[in-house]
Short mmCIF file of C-alpha atoms in Angstrom, two decimals:
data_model
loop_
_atom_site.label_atom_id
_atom_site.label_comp_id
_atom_site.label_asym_id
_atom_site.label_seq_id
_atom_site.Cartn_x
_atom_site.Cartn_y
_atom_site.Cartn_z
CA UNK A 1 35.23 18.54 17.59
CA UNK A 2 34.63 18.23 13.79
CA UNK A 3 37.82 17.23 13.11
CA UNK A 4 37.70 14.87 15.96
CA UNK A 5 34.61 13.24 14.30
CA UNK A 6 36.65 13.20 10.74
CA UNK A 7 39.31 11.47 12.11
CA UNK A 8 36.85 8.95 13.85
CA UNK A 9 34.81 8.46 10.25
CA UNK A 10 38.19 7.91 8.90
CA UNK A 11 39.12 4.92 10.95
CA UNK A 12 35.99 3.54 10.76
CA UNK A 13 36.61 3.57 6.98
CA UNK A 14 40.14 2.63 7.31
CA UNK A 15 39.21 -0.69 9.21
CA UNK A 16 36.27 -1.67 6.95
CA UNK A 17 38.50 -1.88 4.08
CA UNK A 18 40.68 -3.99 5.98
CA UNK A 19 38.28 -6.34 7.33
CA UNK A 20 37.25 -6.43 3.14
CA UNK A 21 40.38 -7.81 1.99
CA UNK A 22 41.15 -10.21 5.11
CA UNK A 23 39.51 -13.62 6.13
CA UNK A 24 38.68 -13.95 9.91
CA UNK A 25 41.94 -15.78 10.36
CA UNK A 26 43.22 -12.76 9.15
CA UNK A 27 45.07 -14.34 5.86
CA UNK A 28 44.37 -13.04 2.88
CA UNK A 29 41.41 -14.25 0.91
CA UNK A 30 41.97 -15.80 -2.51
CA UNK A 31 39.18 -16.29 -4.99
CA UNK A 32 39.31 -18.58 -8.20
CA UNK A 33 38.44 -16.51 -11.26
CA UNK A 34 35.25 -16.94 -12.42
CA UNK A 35 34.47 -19.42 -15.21
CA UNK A 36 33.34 -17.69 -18.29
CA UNK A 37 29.80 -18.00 -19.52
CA UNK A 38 29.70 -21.67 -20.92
CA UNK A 39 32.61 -22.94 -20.32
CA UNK A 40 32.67 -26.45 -19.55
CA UNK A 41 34.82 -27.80 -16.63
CA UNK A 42 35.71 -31.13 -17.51
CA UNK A 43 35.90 -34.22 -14.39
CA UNK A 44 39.07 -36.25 -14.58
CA UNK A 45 38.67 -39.68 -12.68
CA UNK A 46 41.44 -41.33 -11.02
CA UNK A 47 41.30 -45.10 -11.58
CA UNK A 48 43.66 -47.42 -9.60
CA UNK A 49 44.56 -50.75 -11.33
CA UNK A 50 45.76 -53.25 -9.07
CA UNK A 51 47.61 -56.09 -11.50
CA UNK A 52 48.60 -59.20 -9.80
CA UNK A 53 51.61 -59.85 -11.69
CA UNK A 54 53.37 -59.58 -15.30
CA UNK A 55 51.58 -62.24 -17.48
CA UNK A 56 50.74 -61.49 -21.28
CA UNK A 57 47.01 -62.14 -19.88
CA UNK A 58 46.98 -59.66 -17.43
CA UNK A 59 49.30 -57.49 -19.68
CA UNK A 60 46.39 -57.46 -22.25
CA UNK A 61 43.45 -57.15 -20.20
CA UNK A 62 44.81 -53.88 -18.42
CA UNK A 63 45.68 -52.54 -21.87
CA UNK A 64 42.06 -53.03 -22.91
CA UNK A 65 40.80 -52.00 -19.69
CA UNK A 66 42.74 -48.57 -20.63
CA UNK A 67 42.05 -48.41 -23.98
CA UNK A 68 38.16 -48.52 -23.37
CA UNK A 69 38.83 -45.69 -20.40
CA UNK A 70 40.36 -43.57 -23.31
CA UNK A 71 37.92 -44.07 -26.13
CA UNK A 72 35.12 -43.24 -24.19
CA UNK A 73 36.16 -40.61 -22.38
CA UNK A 74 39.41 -39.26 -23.71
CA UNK A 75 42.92 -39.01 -22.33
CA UNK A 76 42.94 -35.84 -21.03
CA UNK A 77 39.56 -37.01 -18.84
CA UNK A 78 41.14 -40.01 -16.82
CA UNK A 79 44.30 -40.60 -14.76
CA UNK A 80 45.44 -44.23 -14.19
CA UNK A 81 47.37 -45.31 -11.65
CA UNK A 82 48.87 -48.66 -12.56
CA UNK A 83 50.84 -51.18 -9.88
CA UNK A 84 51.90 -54.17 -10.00
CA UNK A 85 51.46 -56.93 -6.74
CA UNK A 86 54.39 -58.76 -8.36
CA UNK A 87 52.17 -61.91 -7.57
CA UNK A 88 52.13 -61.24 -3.82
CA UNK A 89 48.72 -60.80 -2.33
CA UNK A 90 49.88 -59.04 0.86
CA UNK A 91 51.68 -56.24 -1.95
CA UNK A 92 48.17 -56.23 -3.75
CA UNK A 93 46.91 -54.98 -0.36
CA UNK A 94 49.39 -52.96 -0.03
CA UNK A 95 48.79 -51.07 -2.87
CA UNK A 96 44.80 -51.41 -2.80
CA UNK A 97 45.08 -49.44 0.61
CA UNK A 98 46.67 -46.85 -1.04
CA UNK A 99 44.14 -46.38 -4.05
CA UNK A 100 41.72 -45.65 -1.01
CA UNK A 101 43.86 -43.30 0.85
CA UNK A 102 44.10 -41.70 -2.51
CA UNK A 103 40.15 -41.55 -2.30
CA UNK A 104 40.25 -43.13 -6.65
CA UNK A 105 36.60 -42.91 -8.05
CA UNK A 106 37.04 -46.39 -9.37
CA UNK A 107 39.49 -49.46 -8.59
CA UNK A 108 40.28 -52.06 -11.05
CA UNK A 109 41.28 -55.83 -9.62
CA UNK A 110 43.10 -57.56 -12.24
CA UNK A 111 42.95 -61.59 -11.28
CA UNK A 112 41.31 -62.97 -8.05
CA UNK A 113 44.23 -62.12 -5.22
CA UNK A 114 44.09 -58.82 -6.52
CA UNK A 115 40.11 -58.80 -6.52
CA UNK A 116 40.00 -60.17 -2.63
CA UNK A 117 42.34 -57.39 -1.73
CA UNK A 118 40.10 -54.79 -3.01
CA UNK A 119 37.51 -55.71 -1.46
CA UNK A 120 38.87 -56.23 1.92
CA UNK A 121 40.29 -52.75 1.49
CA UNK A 122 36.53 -50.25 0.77
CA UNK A 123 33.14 -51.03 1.13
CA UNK A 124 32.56 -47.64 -0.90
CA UNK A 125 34.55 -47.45 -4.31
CA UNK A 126 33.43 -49.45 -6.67
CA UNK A 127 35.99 -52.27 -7.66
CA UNK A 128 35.18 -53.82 -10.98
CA UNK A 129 37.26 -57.01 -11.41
CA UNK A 130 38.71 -58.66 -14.28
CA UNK A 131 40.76 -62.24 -14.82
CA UNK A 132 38.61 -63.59 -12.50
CA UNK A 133 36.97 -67.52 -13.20
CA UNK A 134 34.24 -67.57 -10.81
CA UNK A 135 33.03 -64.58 -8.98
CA UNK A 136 31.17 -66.83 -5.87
CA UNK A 137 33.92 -68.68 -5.47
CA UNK A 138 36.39 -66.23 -5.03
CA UNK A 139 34.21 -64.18 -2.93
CA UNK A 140 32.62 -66.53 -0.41
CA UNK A 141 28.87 -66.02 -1.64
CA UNK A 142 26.12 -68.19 -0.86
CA UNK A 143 23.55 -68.69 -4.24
CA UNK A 144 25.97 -66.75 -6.43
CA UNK A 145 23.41 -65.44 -8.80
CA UNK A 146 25.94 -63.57 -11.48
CA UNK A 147 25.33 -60.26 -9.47
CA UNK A 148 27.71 -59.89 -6.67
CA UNK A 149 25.90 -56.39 -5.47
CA UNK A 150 27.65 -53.99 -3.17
CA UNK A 151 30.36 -51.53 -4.48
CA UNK A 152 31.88 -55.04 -6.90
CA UNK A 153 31.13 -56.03 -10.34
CA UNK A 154 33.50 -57.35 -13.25
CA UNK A 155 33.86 -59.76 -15.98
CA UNK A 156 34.99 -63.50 -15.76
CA UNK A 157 38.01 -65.37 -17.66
CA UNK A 158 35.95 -68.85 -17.14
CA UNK A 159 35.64 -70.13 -20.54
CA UNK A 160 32.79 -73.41 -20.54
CA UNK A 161 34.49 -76.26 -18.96
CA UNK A 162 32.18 -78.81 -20.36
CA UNK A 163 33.78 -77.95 -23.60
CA UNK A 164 37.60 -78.14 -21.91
CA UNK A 165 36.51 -81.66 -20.45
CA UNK A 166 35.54 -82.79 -24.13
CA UNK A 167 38.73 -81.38 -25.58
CA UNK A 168 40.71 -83.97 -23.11
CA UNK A 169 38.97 -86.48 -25.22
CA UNK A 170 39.12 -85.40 -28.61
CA UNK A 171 42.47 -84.63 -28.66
CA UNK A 172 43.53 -87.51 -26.35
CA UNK A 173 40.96 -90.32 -27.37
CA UNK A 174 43.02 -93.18 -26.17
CA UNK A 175 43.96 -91.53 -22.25
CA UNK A 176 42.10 -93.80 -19.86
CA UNK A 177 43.92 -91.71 -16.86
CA UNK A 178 43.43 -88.24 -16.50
CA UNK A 179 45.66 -86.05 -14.13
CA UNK A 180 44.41 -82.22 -13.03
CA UNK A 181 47.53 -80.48 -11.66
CA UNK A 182 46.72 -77.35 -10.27
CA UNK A 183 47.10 -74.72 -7.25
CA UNK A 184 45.54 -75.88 -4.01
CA UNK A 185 45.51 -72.29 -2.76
CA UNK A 186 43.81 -70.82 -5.92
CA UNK A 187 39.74 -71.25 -5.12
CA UNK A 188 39.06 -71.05 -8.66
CA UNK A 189 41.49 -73.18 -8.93
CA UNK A 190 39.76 -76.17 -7.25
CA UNK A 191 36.11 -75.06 -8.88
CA UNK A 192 37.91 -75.81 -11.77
CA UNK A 193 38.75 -78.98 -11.69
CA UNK A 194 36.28 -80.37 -9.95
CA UNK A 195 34.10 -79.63 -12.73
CA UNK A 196 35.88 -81.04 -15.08
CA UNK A 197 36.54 -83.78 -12.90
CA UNK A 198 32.81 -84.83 -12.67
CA UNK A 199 32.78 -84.47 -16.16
CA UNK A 200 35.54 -86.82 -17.24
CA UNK A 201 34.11 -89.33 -14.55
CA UNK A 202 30.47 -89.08 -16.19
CA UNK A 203 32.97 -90.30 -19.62
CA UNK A 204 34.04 -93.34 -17.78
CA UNK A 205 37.74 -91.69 -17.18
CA UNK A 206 40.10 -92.73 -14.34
CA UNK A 207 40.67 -88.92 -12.97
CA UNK A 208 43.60 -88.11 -10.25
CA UNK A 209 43.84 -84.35 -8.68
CA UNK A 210 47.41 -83.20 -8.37
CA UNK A 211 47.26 -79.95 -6.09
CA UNK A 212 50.16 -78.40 -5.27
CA UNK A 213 50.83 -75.54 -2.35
CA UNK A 214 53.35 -73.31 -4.30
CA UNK A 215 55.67 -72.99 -6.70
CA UNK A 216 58.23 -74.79 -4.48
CA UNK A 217 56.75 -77.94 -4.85
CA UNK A 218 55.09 -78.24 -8.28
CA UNK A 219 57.82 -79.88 -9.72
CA UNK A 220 57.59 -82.82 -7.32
CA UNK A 221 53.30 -82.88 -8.16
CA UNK A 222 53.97 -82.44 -11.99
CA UNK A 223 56.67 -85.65 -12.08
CA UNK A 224 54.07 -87.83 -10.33
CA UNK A 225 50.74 -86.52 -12.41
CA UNK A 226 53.62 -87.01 -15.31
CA UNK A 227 54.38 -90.68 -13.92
CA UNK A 228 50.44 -91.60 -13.82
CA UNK A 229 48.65 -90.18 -16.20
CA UNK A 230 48.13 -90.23 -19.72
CA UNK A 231 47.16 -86.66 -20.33
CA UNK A 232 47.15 -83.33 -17.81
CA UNK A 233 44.74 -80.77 -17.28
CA UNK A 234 45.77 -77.29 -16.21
CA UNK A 235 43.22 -74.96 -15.01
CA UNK A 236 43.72 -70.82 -15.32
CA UNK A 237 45.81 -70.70 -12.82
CA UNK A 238 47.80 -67.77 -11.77
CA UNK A 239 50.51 -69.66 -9.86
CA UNK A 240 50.95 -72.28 -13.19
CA UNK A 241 50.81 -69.18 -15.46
CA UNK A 242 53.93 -67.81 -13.57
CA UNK A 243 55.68 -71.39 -14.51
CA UNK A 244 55.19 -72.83 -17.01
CA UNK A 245 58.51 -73.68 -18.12
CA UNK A 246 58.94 -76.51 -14.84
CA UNK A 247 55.73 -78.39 -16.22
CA UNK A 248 56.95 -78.32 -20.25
CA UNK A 249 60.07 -79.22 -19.15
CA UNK A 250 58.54 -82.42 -16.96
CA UNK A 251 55.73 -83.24 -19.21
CA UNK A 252 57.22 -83.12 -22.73
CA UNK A 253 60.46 -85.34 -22.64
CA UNK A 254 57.69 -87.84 -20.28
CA UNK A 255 55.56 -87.81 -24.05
CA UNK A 256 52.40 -86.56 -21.67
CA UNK A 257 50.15 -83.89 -23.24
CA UNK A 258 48.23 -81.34 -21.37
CA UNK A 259 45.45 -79.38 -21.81
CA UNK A 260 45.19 -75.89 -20.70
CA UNK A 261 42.33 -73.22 -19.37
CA UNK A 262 43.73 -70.74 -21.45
CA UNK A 263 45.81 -69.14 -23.96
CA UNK A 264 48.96 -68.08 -22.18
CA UNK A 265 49.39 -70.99 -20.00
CA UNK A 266 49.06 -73.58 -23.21
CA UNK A 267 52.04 -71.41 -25.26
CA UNK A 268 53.97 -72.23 -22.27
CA UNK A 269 52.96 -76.15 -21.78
CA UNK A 270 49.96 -77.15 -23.41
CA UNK A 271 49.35 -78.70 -27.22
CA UNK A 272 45.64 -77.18 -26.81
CA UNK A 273 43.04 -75.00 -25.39
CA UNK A 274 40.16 -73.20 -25.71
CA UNK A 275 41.15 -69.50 -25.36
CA UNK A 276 39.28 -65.90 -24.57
CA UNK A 277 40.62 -62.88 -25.64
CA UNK A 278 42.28 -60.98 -22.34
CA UNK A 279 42.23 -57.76 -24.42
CA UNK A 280 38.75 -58.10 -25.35
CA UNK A 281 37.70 -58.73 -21.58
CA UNK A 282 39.38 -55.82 -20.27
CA UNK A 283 37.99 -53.78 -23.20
CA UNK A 284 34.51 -54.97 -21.36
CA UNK A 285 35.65 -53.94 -18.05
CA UNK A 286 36.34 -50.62 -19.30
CA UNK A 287 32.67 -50.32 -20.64
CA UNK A 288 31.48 -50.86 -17.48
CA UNK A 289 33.93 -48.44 -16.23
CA UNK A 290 32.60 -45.83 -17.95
CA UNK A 291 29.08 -46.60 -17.43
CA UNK A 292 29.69 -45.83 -13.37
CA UNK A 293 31.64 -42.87 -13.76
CA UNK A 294 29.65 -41.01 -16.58
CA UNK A 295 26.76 -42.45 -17.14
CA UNK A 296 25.88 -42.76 -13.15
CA UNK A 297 24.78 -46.61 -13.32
CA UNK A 298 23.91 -48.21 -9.86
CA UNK A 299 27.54 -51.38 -9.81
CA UNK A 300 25.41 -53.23 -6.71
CA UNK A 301 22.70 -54.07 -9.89
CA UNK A 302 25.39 -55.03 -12.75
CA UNK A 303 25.69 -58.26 -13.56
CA UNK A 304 29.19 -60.52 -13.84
CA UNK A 305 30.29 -60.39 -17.77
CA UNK A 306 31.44 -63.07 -19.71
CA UNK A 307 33.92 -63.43 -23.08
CA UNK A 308 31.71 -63.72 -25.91
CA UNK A 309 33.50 -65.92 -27.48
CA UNK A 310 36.06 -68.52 -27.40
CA UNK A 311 39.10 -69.44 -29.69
CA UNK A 312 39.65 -73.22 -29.93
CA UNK A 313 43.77 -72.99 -30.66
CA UNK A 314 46.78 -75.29 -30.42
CA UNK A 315 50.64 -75.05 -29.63
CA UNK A 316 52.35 -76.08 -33.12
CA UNK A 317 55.59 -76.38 -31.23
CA UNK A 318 54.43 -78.80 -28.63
CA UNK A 319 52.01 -80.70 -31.03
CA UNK A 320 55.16 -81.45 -33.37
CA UNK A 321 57.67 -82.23 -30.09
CA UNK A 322 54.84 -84.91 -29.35
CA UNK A 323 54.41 -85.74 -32.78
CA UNK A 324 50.19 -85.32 -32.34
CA UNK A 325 48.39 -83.87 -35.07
CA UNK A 326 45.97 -80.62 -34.68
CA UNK A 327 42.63 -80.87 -34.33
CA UNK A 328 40.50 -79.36 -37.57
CA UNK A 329 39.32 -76.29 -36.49
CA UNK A 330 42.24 -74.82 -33.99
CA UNK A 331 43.91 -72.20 -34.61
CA UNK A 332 47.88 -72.42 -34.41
CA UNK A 333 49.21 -70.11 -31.37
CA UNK A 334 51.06 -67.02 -32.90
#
């Protein structure tokens, strides 16, 4: 009987031990190693940043979007996953869909298209935007305040068009017709212009929109603004960013200048504009980056951002094709 018993205590023992080193699915349990004392674990975010296409403005906003990311928080603390929507909205979906599948802490919209996508695609992870003129616009939002609220927040290309309106006129003080060729599908597009429309009015100017659908028929647009007016206006506009080359190659052998909304889009076409830094405005997207994933900051309270400055400059080539003189006070384009 005692031995009976010993056997009995045995198994008992036997299948404790097992039931110690098994799970109840019966797989074998795993644990992590403990951290040592003090050790520090460190968070790495995942940022997706949705570009809407190859430009050198987008180019240099992402790269300071990056750079800010990395200075702040070091490399080894962040992983970016950059994609391109090749200037296709439905691919900026595409890709925005993705960053949420991925579950990213933070999404970055480079230009409007890429903006809208985001936030058709999470209510939840906070999209900061950048490249993007006019926040209300873009959006949809009644009494646009500067705060969007919600999971978006950002910083703004829109440089002041009273002072683009006025350039028309310094640098073109004889033009009694002024034509604004830009992208009827763009939103910020049309806010554009029709500010500086009003304002060129208010100077006593003859003013003419030229909108155009697509890139299939701005060459058509551009020969008539090019046939009636004495100078053009370009807005930042994504679809006249991509080509640039059709409207120099209209507007220069017609002897019409234009004026552009920024930097990139005047080396391509313009004799003059007043320019933002694109590096510079990423750089401030990445600041506010890092202020919602370290510091904890509530993105429905932050407020829209704005280039600090602006960089009156002129295309030298254009200027001598023309034969017009800079402006004092403009910096040649490099």
């Amino acid at each position: 009987m005692k031995k009976v018993l010993l056997s009995i205590l045995a198994l008992m023992l036997c299948l404790s031990l097992c039931l110690t080193l098994t799970g109840c699915s019966g797989e074998k349990v795993t644990e992590e190693p403990a951290e040592e004392p003090g050790e520090e674990v460190t968070k790495v975010y995942k940022i997706g940043i949705c570009q809407l296409m190859e430009h050198d403005a987008l180019d240099a906003a992402t790269e300071g979007f990056k750079q800010a990311i990395i200075d702040e928080l070091g490399e080894d603390a962040v992983e970016f996953d950059v994609q391109n929507g090749q200037g296709d909205p439905a691919t900026c979906s595409t890709i925005v869909n993705q960053f949420v599948s991925n579950n990213v802490d933070l999404i970055m919209a480079n230009a409007t298209p890429a903006l809208q996508s985001a936030v058709a695609a999470t209510g939840d992870i906070p999209i900061l935007g950048t490249s993007v003129t006019e926040y209300g616009v873009a959006l949809d939002l009644k009494d646009f305040n500067g705060t969007v609220g919600g999971n978006i927040s950002g910083t703004s290309d829109l440089a002041p068009l009273d002072l683009q309106a006025a350039m028309i006129t310094e640098w073109c003080p004889d033009a009694k017709n002024v034509g604004l060729l830009y992208c009827s599908k763009e939103a910020n597009s049309q806010y554009q212009v029709d500010v500086v429309k009003a304002e060129l009015e208010a100077k006593g100017l003859t003013v003419t929109l030229y909108p155009f659908a697509d890139s299939n028929d701005l060459a058509q647009v551009c020969t008539t603004a090019a046939e009636n007016s004495d100078v053009i206006y370009v807005p930042t506009d994504n679809t006249v960013a991509e080509n640039t080359g059709i409207i120099d190659n209209i507007c220069e052998p017609a002897k019409v200048p234009v004026i552009a909304g920024e930097e990139g889009i005047c080396s391509g076409c313009g004799i003059a504009t007043l320019s933002i830094n694109y590096y510079d405005l990423g750089y401030t997207t990445g600041k506010m980056g890092v202020k919602l994933l370290r510091d904890g900051e509530d993105i429905s309270t932050m407020a829209i951002a704005y280039a600090e400055k602006q960089t009156p400059k002129y295309n030298k080539q254009n200027c001598e094709a023309l034969g017009i003189t800079p402006l004092e006070g403009y910096i040649a384009i490099e």
